[in-house]
Tab-separated table of C-alpha atoms in Angstrom:
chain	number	residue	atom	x	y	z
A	1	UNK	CA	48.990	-69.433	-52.065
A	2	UNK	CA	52.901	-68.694	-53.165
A	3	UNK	CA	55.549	-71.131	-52.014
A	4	UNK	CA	57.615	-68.259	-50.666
A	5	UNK	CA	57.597	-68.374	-47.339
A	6	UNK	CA	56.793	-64.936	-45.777
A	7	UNK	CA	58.575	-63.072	-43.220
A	8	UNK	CA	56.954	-62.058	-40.601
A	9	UNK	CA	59.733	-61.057	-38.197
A	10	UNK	CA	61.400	-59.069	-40.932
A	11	UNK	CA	58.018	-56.989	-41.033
A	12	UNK	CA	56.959	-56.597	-37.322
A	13	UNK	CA	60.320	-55.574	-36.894
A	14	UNK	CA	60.061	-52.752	-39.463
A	15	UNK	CA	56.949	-51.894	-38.720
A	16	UNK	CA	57.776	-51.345	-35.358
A	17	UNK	CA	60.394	-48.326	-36.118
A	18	UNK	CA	60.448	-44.920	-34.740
A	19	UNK	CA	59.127	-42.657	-38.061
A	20	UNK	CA	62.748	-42.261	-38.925
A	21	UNK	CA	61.805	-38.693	-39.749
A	22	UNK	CA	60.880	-38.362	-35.914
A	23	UNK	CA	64.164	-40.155	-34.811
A	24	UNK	CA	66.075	-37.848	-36.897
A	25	UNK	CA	64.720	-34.764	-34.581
A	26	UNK	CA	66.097	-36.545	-31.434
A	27	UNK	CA	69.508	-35.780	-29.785
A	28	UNK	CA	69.552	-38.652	-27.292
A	29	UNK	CA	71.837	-38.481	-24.332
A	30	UNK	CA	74.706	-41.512	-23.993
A	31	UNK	CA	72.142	-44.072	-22.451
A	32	UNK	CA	70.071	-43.323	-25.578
A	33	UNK	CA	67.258	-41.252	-23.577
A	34	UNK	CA	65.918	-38.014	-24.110
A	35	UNK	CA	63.710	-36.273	-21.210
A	36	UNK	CA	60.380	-35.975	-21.424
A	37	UNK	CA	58.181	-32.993	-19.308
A	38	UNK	CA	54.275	-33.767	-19.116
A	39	UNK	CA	52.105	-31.571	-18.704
A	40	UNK	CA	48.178	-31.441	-18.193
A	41	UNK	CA	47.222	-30.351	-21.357
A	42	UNK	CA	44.191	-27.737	-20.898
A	43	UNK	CA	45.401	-26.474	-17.956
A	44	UNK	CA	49.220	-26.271	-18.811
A	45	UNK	CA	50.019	-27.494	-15.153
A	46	UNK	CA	53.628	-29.265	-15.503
A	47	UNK	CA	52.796	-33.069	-14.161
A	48	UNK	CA	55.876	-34.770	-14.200
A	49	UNK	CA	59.572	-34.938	-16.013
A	50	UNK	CA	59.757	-38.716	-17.432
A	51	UNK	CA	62.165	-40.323	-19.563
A	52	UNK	CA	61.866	-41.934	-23.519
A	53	UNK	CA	64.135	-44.021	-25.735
A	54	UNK	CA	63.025	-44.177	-29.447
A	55	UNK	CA	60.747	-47.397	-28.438
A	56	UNK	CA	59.140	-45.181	-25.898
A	57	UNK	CA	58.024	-42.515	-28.042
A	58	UNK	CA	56.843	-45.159	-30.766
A	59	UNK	CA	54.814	-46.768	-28.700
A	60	UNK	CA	53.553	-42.746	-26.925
A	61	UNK	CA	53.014	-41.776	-30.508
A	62	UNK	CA	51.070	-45.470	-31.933
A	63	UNK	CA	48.551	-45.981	-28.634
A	64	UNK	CA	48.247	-42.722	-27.602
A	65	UNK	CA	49.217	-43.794	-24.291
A	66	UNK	CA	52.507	-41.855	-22.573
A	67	UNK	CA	54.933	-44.566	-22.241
A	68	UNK	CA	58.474	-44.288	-20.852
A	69	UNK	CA	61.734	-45.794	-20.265
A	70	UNK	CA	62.213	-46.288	-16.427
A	71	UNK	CA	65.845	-45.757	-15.534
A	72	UNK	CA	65.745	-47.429	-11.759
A	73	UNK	CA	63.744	-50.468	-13.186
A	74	UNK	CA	65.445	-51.158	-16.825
A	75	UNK	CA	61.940	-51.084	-18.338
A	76	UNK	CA	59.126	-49.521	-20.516
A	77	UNK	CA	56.547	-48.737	-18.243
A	78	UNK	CA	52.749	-47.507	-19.368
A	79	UNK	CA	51.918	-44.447	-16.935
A	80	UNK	CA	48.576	-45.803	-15.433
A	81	UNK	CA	48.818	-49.346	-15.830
A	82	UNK	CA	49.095	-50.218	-12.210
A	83	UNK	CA	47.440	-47.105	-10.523
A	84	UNK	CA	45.094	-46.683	-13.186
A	85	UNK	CA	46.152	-43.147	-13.698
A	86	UNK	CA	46.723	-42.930	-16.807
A	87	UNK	CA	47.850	-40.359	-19.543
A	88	UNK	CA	45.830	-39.489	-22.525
A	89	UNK	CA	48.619	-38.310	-25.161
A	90	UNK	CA	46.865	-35.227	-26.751
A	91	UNK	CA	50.155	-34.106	-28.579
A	92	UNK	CA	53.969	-34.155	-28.571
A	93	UNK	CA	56.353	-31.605	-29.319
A	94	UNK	CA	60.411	-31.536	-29.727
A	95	UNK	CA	62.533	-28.854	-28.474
A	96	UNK	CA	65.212	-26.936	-30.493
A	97	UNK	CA	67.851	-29.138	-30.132
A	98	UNK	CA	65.875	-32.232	-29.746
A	99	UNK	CA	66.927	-33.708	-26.143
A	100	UNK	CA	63.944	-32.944	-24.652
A	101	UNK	CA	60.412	-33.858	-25.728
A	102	UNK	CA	56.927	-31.603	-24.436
A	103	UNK	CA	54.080	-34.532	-23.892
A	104	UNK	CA	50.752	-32.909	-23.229
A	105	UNK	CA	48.092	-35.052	-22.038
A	106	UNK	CA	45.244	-35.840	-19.932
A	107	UNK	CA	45.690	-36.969	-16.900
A	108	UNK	CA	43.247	-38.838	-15.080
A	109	UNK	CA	43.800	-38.758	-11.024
A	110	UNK	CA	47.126	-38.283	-9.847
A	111	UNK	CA	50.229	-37.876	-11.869
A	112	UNK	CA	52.654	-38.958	-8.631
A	113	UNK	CA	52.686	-42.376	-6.961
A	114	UNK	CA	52.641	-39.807	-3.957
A	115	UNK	CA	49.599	-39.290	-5.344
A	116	UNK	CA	49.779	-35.734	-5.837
A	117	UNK	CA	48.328	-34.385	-8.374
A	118	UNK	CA	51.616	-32.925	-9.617
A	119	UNK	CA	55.201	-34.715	-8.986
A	120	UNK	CA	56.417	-30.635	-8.611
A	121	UNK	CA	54.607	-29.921	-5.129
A	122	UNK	CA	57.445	-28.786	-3.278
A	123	UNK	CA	58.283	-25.423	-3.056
A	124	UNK	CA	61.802	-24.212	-2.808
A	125	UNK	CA	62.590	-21.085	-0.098
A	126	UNK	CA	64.715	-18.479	-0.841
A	127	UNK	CA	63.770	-16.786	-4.078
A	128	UNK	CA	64.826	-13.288	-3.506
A	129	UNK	CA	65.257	-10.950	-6.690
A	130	UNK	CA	62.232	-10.389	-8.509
A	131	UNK	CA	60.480	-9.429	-12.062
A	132	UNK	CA	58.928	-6.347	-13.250
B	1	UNK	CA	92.149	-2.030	13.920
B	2	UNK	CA	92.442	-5.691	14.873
B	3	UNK	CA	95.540	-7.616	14.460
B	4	UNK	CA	93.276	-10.455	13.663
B	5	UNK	CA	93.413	-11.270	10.126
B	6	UNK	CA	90.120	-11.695	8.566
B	7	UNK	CA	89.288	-14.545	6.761
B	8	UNK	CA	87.418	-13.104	3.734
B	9	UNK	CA	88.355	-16.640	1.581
B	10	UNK	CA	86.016	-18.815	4.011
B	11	UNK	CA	83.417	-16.751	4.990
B	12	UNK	CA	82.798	-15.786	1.213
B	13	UNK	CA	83.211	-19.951	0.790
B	14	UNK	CA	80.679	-20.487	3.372
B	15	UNK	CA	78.338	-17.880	2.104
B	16	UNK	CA	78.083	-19.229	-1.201
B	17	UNK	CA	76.897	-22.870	-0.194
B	18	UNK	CA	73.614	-24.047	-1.284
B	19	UNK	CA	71.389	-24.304	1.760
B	20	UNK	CA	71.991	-27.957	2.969
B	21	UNK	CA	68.358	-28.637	3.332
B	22	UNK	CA	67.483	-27.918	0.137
B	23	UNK	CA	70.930	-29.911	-1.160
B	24	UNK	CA	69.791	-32.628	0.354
B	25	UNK	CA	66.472	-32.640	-1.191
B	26	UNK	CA	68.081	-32.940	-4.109
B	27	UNK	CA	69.568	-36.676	-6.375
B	28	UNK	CA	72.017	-35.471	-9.202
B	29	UNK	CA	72.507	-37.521	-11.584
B	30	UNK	CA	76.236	-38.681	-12.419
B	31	UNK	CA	77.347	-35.425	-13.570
B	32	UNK	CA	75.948	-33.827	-10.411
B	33	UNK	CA	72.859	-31.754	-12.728
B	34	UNK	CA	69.058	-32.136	-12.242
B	35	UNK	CA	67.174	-31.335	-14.999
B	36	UNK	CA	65.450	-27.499	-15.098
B	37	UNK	CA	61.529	-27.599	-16.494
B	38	UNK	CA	61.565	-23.742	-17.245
B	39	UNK	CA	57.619	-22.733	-17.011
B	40	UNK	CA	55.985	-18.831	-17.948
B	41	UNK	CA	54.543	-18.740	-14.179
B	42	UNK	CA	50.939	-17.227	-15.475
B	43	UNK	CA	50.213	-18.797	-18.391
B	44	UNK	CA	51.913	-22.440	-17.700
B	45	UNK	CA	53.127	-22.663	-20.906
B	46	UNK	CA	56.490	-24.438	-20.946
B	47	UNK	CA	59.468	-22.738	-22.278
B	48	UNK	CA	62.409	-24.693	-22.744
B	49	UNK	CA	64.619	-27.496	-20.224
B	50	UNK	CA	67.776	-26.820	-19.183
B	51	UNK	CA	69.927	-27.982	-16.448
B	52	UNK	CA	71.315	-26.791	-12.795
B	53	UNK	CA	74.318	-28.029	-10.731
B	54	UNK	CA	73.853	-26.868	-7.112
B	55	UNK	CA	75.732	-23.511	-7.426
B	56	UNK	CA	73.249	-22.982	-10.625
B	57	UNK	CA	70.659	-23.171	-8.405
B	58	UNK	CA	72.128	-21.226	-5.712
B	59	UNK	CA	72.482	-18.197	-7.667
B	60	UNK	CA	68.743	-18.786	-9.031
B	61	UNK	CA	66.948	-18.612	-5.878
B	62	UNK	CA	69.296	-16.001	-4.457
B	63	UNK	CA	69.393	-13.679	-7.488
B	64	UNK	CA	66.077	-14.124	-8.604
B	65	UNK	CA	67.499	-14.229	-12.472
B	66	UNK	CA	67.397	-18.410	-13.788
B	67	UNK	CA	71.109	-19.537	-14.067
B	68	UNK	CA	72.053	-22.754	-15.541
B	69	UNK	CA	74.901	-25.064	-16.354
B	70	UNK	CA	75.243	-25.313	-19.864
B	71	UNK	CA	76.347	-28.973	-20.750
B	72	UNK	CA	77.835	-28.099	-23.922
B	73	UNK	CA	80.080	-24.920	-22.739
B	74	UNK	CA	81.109	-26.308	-19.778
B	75	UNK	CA	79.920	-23.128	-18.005
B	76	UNK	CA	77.312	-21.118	-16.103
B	77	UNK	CA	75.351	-19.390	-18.292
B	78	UNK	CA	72.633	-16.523	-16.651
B	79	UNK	CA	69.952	-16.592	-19.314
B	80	UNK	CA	69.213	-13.679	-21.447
B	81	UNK	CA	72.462	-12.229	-20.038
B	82	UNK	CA	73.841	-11.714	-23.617
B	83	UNK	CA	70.082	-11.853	-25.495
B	84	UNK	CA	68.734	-9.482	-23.146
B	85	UNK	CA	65.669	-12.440	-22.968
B	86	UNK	CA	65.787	-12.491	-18.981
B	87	UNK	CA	64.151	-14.817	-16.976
B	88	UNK	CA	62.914	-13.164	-13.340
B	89	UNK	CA	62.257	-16.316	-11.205
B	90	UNK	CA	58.974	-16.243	-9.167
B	91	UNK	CA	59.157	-20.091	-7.446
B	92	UNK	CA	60.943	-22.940	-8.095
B	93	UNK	CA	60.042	-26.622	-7.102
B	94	UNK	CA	61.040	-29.914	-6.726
B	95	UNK	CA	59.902	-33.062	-8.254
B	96	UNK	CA	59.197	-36.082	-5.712
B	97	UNK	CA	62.250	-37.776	-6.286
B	98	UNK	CA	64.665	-34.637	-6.225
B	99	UNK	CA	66.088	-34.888	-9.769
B	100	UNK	CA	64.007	-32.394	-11.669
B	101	UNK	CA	63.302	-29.079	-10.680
B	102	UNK	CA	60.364	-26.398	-12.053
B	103	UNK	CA	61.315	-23.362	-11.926
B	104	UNK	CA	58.514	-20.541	-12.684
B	105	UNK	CA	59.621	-17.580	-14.409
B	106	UNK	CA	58.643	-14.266	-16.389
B	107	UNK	CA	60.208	-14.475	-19.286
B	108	UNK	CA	60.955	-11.766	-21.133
B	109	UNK	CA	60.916	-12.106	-25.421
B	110	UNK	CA	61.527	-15.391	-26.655
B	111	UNK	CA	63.039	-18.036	-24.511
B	112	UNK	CA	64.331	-20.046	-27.490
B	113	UNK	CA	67.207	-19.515	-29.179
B	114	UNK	CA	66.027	-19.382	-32.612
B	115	UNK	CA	63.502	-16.533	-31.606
B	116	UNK	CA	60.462	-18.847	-30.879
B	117	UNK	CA	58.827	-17.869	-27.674
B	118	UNK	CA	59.405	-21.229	-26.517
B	119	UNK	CA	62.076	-24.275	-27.682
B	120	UNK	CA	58.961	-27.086	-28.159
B	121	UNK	CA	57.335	-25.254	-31.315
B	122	UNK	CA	57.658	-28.365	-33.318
B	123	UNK	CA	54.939	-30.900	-32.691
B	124	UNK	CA	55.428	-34.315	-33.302
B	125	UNK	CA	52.914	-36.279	-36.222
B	126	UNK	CA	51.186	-39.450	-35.170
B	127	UNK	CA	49.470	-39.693	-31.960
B	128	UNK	CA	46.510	-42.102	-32.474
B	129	UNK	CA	44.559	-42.936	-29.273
B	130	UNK	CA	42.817	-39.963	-27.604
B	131	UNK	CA	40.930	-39.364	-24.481
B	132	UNK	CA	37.600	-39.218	-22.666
């Protein structure tokens, strides 16, 4: 009903910020990325190591949905849109120094467009050494 | 009692080479590191990220104790070397595309610098969306 004109850019654009608290934990690296590790959250199996600018992890954090930065295409990508494998975001923790980023989800089918379950199924030889 | 001379310098050079078939599994990124997921091997909780050149890894899988390149220091650092929190190395693997690497440890204390068993204790507020 007022003559003012609203502003609707102005407030998608602000309302589409990182929680500047949250940004404030993050030490991103030079291409403004900071690693993500996903891992299946019930069982603690380690899934896959992705990557997240501040977008990414707004838009993890807002749909529940793990989304990432993908460095080879230059885009966000939602983890199951294509395969349908997607990632349930049951919680996300920040590491001490706040490059690296702990998403725990559930994972429906395969985590690797191998589709392996896991992207880590290879097995390095040679571990010698040992632990009480 | 030869009159040979030995060549200690090479063979020690060759000796300390990465095995080439696990080199080549691997795609550094620019600074020639691939990111370290650092895992307790029995109860799959994750305990910090860190990062390897290949000599880090070298000495990993031949030592058995986790060795890293520490980005800020500019240096190989053997963890828990001067905190006496060791890390015995039971497997490590490799992620699909070569550039992150999970290496499965018995840790012993706290992994994290600041005393915390593990560097993700903070968890992140707002994930909406859930799962099945």
């Amino acid at each position: 009903m007022s003559a003012v004109p609203a502003e609707p850019e102005l407030d998608a654009q602000l309302d589409l910020q990182l929680d500047p608290a949250v940004a404030a934990l993050l030490r991103h690296d030079p291409a403004g990325l900071v690693a993500a590790v996903v891992q299946q959250h019930d069982t603690g199996e380690v899934l896959m190591l992705a990557w997240m600018d501040d977008e990414a992890l707004r838009r993890t954090l807002t749909t529940g949905r793990a989304t990432y930065w993908s460095r080879s295409r230059g885009e966000y990508w939602v983890k199951g849109e294509t395969s349908g494998n997607r990632q349930w975001v049951r919680e996300v923790r920040v590491d001490c120094d706040g490059d690296a980023l702990l998403v725990r989800v559930d994972q429906e089918g395969a985590a690797c467009h191998t589709g392996e379950r896991s992207c880590f199924f290879r097995s390095l030889p040679g571990v010698e050494g040992g632990a009480a």
